[in-house]
PDB file of C-alpha atoms in Angstrom:
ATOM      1  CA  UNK A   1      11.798 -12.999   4.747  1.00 55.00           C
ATOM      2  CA  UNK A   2       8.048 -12.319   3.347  1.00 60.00           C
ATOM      3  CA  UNK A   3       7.963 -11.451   0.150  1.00 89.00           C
ATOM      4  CA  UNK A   4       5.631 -11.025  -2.552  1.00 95.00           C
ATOM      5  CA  UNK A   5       7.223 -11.840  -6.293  1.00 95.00           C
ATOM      6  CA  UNK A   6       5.109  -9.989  -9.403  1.00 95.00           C
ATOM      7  CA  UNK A   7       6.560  -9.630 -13.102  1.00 89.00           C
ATOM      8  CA  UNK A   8       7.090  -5.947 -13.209  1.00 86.00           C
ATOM      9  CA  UNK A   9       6.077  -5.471 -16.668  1.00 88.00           C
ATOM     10  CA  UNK A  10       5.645  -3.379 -18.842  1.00 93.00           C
ATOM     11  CA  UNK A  11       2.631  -4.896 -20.498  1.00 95.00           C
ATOM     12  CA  UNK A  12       1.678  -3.015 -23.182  1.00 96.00           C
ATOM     13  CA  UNK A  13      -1.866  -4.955 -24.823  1.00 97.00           C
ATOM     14  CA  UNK A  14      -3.932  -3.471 -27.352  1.00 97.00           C
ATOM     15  CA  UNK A  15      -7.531  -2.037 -26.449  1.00 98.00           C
ATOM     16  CA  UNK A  16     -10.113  -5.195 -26.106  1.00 98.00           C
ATOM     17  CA  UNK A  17      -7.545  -7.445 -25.068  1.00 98.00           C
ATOM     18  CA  UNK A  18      -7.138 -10.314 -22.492  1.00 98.00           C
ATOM     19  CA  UNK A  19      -4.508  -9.761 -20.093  1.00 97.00           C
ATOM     20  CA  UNK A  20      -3.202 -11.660 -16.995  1.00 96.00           C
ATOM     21  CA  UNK A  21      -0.688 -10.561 -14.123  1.00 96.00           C
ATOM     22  CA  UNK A  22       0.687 -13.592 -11.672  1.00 95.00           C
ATOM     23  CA  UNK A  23       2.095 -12.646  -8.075  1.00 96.00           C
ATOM     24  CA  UNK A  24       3.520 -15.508  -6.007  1.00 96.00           C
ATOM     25  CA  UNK A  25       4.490 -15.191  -2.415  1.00 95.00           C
ATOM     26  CA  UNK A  26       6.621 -16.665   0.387  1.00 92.00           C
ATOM     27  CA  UNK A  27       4.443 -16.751   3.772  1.00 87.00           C
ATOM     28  CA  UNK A  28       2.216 -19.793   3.666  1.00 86.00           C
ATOM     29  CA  UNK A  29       0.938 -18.242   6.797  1.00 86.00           C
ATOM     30  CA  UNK A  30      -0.586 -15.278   4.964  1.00 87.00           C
ATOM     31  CA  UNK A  31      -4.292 -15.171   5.095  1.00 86.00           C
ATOM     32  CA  UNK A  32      -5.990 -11.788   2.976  1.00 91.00           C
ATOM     33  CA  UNK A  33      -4.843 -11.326  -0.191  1.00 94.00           C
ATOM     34  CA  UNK A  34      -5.758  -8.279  -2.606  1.00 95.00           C
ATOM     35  CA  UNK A  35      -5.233  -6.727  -5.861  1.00 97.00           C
ATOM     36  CA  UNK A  36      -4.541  -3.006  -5.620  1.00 97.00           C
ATOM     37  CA  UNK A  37      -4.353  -0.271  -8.407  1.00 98.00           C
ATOM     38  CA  UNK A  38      -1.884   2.793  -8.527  1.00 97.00           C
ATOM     39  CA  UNK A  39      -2.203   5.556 -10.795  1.00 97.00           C
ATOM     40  CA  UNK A  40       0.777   7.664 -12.028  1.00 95.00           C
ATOM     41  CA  UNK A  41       1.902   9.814  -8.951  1.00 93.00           C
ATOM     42  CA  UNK A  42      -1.685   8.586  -6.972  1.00 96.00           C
ATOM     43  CA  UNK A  43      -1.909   6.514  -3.644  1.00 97.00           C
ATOM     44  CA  UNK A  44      -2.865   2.654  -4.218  1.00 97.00           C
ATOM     45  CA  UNK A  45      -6.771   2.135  -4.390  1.00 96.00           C
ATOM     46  CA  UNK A  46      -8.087  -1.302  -3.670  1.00 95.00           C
ATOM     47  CA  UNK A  47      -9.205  -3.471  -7.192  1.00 96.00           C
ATOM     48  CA  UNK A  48     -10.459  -6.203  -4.917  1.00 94.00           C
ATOM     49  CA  UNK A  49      -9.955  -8.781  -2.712  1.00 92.00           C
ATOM     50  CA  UNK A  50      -8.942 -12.467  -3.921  1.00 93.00           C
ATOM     51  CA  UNK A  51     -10.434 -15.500  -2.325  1.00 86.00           C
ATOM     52  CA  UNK A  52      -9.783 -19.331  -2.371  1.00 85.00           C
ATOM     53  CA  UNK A  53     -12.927 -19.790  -4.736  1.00 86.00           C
ATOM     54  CA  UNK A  54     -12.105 -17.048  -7.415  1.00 87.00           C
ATOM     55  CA  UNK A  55     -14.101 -13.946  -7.791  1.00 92.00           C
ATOM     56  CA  UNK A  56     -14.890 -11.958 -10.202  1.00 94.00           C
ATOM     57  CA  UNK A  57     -15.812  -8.612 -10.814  1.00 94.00           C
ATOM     58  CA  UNK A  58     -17.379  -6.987 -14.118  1.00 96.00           C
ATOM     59  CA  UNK A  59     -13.729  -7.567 -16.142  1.00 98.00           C
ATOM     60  CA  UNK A  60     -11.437  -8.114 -13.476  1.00 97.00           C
ATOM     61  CA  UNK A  61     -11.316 -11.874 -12.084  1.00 97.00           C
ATOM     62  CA  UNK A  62      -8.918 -13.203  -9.726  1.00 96.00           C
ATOM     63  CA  UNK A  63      -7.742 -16.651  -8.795  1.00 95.00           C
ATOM     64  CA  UNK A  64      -6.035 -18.045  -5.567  1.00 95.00           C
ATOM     65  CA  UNK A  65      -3.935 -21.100  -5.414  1.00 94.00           C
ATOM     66  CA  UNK A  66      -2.888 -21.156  -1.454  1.00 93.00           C
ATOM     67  CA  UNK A  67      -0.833 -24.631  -2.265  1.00 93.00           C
ATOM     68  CA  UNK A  68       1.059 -23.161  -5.013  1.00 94.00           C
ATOM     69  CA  UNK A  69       1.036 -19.948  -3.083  1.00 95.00           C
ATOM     70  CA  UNK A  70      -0.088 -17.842  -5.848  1.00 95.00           C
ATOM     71  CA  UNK A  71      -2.209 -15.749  -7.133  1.00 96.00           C
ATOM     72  CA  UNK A  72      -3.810 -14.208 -10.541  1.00 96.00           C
ATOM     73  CA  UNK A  73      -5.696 -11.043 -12.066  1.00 97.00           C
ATOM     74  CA  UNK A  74      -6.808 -11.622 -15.374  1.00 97.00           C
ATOM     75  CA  UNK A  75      -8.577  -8.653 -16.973  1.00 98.00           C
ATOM     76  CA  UNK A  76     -10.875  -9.165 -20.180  1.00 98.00           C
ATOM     77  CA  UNK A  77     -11.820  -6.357 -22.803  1.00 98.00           C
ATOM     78  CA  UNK A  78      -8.950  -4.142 -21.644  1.00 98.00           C
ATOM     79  CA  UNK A  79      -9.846  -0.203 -21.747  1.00 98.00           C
ATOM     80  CA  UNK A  80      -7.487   2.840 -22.360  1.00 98.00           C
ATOM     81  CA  UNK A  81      -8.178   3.603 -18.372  1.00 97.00           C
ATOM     82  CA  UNK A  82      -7.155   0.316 -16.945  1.00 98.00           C
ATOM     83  CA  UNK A  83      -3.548   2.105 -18.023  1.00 98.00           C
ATOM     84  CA  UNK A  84      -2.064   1.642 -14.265  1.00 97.00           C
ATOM     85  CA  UNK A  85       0.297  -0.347 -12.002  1.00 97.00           C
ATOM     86  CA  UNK A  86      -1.500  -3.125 -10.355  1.00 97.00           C
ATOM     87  CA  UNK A  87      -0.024  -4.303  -6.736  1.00 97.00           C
ATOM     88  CA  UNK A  88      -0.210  -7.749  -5.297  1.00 97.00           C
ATOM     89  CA  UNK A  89      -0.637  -7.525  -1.739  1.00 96.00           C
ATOM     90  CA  UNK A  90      -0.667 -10.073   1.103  1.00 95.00           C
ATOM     91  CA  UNK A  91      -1.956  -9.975   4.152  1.00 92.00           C
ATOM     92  CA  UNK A  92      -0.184 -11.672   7.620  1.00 84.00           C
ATOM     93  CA  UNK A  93      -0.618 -11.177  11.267  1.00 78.00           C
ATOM     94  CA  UNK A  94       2.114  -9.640  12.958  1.00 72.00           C
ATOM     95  CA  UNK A  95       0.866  -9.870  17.082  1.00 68.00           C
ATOM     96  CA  UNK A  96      -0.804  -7.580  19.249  1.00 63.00           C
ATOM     97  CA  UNK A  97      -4.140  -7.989  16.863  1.00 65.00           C
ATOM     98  CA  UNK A  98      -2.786  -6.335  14.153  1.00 71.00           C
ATOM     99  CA  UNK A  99      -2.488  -7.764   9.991  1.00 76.00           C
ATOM    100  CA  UNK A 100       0.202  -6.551   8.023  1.00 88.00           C
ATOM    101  CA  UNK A 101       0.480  -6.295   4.626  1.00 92.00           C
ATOM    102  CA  UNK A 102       3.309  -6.999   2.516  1.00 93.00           C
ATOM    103  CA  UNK A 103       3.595  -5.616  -1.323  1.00 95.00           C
ATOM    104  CA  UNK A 104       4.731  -6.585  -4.560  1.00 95.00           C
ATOM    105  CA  UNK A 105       6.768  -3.615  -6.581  1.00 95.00           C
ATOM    106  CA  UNK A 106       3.956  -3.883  -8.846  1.00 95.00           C
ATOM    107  CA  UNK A 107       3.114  -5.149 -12.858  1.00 95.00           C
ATOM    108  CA  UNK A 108       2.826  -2.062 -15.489  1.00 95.00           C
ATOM    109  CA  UNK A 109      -0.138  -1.925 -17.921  1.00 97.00           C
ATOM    110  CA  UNK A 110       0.117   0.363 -20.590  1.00 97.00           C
ATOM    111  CA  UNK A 111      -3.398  -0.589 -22.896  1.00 98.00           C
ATOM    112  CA  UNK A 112      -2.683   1.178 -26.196  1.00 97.00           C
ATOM    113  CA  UNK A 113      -5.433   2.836 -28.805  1.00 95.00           C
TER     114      UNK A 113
ATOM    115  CA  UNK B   1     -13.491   7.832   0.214  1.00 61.00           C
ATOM    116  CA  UNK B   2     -11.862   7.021   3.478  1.00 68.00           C
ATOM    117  CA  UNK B   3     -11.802  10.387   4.801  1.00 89.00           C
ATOM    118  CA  UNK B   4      -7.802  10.352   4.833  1.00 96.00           C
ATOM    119  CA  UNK B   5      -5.404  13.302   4.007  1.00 97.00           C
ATOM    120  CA  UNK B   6      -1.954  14.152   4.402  1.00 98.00           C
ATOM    121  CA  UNK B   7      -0.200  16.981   4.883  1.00 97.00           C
ATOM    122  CA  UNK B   8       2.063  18.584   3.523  1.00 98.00           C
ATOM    123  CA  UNK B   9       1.564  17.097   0.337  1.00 98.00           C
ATOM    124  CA  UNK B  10       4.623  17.979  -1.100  1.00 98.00           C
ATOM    125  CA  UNK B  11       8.263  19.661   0.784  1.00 98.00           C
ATOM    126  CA  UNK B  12      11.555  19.830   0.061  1.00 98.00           C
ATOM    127  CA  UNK B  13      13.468  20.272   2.933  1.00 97.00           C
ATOM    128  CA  UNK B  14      17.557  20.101   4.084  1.00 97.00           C
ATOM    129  CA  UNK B  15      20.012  17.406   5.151  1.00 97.00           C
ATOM    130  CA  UNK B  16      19.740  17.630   9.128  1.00 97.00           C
ATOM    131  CA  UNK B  17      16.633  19.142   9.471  1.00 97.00           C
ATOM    132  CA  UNK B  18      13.942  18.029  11.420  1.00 97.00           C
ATOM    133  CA  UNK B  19      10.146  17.472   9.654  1.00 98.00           C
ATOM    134  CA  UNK B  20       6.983  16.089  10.508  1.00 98.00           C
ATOM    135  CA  UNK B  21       4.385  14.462   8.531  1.00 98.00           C
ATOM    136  CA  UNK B  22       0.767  14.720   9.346  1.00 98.00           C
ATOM    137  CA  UNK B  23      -2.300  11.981   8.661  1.00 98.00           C
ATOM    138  CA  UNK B  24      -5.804  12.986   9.509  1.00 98.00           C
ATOM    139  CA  UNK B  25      -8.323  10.811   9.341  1.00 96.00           C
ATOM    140  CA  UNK B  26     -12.402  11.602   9.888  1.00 94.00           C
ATOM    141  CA  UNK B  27     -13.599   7.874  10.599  1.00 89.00           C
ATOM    142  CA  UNK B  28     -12.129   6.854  13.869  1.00 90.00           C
ATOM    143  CA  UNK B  29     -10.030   4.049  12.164  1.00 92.00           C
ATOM    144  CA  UNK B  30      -8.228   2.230  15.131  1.00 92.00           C
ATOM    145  CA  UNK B  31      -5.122   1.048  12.574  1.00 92.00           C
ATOM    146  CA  UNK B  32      -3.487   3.520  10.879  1.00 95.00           C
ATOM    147  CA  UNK B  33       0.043   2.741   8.926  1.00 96.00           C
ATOM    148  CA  UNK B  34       2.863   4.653   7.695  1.00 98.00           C
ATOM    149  CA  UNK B  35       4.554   3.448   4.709  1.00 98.00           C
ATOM    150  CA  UNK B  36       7.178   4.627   2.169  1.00 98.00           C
ATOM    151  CA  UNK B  37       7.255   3.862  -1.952  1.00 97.00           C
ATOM    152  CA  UNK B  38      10.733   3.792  -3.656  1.00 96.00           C
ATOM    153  CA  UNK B  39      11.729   3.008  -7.295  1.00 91.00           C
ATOM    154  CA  UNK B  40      12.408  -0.643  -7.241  1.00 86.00           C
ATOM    155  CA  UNK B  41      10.468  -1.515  -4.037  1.00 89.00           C
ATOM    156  CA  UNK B  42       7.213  -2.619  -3.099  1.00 86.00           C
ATOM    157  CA  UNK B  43       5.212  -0.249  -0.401  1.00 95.00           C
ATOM    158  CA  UNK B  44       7.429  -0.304   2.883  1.00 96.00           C
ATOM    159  CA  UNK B  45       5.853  -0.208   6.520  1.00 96.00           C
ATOM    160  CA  UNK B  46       7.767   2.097   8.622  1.00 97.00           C
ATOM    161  CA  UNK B  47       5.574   2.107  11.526  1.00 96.00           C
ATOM    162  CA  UNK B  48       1.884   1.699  12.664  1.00 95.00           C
ATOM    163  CA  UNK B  49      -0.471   2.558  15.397  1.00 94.00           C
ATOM    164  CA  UNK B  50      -3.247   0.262  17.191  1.00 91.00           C
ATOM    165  CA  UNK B  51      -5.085   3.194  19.078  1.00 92.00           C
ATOM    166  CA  UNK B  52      -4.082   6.120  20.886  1.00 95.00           C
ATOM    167  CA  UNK B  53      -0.689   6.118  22.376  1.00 93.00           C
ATOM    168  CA  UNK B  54      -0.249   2.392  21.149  1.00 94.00           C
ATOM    169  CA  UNK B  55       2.386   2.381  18.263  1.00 95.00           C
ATOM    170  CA  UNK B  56       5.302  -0.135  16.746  1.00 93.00           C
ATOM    171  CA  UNK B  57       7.819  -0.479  13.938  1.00 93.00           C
ATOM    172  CA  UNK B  58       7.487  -1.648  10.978  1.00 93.00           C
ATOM    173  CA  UNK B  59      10.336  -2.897   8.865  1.00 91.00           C
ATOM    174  CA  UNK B  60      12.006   0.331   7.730  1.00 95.00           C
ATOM    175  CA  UNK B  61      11.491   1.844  10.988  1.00 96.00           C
ATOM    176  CA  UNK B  62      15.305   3.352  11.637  1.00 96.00           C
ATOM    177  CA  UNK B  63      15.081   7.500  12.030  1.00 96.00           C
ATOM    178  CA  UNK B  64      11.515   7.663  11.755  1.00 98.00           C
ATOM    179  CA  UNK B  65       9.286   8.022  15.320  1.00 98.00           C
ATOM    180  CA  UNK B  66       5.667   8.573  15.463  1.00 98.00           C
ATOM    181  CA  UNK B  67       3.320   9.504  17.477  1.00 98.00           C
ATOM    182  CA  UNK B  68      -0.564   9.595  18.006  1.00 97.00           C
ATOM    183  CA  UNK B  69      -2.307  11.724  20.797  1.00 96.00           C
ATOM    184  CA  UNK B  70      -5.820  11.644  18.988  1.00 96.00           C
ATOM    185  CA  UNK B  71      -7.192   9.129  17.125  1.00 96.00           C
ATOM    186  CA  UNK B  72      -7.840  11.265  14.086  1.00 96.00           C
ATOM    187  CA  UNK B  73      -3.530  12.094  13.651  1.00 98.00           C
ATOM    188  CA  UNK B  74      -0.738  10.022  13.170  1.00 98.00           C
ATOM    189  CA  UNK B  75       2.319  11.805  12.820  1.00 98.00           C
ATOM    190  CA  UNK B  76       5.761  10.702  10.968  1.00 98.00           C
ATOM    191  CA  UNK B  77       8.903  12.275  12.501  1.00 98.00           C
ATOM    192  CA  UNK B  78      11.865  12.340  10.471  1.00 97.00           C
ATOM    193  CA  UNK B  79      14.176  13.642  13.270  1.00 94.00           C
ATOM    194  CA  UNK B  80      17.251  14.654  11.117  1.00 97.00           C
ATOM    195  CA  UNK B  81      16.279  14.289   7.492  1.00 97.00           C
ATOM    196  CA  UNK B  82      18.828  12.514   5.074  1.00 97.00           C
ATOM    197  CA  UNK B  83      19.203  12.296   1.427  1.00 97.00           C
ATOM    198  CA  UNK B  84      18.086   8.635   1.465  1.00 97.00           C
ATOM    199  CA  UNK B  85      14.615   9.507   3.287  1.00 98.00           C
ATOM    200  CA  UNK B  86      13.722  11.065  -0.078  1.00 98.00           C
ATOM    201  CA  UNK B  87      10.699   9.057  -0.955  1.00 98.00           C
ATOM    202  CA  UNK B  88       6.857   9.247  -0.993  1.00 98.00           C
ATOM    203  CA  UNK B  89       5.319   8.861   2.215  1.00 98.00           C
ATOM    204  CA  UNK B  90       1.599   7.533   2.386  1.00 98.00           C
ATOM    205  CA  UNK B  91      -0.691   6.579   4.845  1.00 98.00           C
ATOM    206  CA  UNK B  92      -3.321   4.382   5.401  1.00 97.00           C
ATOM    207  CA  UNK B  93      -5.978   3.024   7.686  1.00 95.00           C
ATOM    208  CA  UNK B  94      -7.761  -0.557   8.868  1.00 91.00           C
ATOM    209  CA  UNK B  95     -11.106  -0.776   7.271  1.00 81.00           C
ATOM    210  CA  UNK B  96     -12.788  -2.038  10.159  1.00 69.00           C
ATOM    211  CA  UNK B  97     -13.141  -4.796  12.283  1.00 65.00           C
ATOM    212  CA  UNK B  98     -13.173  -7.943  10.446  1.00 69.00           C
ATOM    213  CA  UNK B  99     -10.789  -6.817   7.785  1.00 77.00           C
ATOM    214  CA  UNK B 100      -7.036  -6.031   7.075  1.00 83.00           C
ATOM    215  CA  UNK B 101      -8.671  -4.241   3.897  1.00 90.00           C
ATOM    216  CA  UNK B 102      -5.954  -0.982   4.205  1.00 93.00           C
ATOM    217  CA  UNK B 103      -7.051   2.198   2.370  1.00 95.00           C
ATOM    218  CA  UNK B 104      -4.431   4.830   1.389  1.00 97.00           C
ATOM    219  CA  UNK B 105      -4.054   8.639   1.876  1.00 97.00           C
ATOM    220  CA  UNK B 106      -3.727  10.855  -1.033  1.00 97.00           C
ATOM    221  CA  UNK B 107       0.586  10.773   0.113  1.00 98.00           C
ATOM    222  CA  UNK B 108       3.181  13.199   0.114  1.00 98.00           C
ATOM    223  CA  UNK B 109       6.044  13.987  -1.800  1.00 98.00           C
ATOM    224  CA  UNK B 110       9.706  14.359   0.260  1.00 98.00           C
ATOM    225  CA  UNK B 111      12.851  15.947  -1.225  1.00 98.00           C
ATOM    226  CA  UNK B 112      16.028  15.821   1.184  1.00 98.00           C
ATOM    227  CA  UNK B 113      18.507  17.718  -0.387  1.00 96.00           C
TER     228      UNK B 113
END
């Protein structure tokens, strides 16, 4: 079965601090993997995509290890508004030209005043 | 923006009874998904569409059909509604060729009673 493992938290971190979510998953086959963000009762909103090299953007930087099969979102300076549940997600094809993607149940970050 | 909403957003409906969800999208997306979110579970694909007429099952696919006629709706058909189909219902499109980005609708809310 493909599955995607994430600690599901809660973090709860101070404002301004450093704080780092792992995800590991199953299919070595998988080939797109992304960070998503839900909000309380919202739909899942893409945080950004994760690539072999490591990207980064502004705060948020994520790391792939396709060996290991797994993957990272670290998040510097944290803010009151990065409160949210952050989704691994991994991406696979299934036939007839069409990717699937497979979820994690998601890491809890409560940042604190 | 994707240009995705849902409808209804929220309904509470019967044991037995028949209801239909409805996903309109503005951007002639090829892909669209349906997918369910339960306490304790990741994001679920119950089925999906590759272009009009064209659709499959995903992997919670059992008393759910779909169906798509235009490109702009995909709608989830919960034949006889039961207890355990409570959930929150979202879905999503492709972002385009070249990518199995997915982007979310705004979901809705399902009470079987």
């Amino acid at each position: 079965r493909k599955e995607v493992e994430q600690d599901p938290g809660p973090f709860n971190v101070p404002e301004g601090a450093t704080v780092a979510f792992n995800c590991t998953y199953s299919n070595s086959a998988s080939q797109s993997f992304f960070w998503y963000r839900q909000d309380c009762r919202k739909e899942p909103k893409l945080l950004m995509s994760v690539y072999s090299s490591g990207n980064e953007d502004g705060r948020f930087t994520a790391q792939l290890n396709r060996a290991s099969q797994y993957i990272s979102l670290l998040i510097r300076d944290s803010k009151l508004s990065d409160s949210a549940t952050y989704l691994c997600v991994v991406s696979g094809y299934s036939g007839a030209g069409s990717y699937q993607l497979t979820f994690g149940k998601g890491t809890k970050l409560s940042v604190i005043p | 923006d994707a240009g995705i909403t849902q409808s209804p957003r929220h309904k509470v409906t019967e044991t037995g009874t028949p209801v239909t969800l409805r996903c309109h999208q503005t951007e002639n997306h090829r892909y669209m998904y349906w997918y369910r979110q339960d306490p304790g579970h990741g994001l679920r694909l119950i089925h999906y569409s590759y272009g009009v007429k064209d659709t499959d099952k995903g992997e919670v696919s059992d008393g759910y059909s779909v169906s798509r006629s235009k490109t702009e709706d995909f709608l989830l058909t919960l034949e006889s509604a039961t207890s355990s189909q409570t959930s929150v219902y979202f879905c999503a499109i492709r972002g385009g060729l070249g990518t199995d980005t997915q982007y979310f609708g705004p979901g809705t809310r399902l009470t079987v009673l």
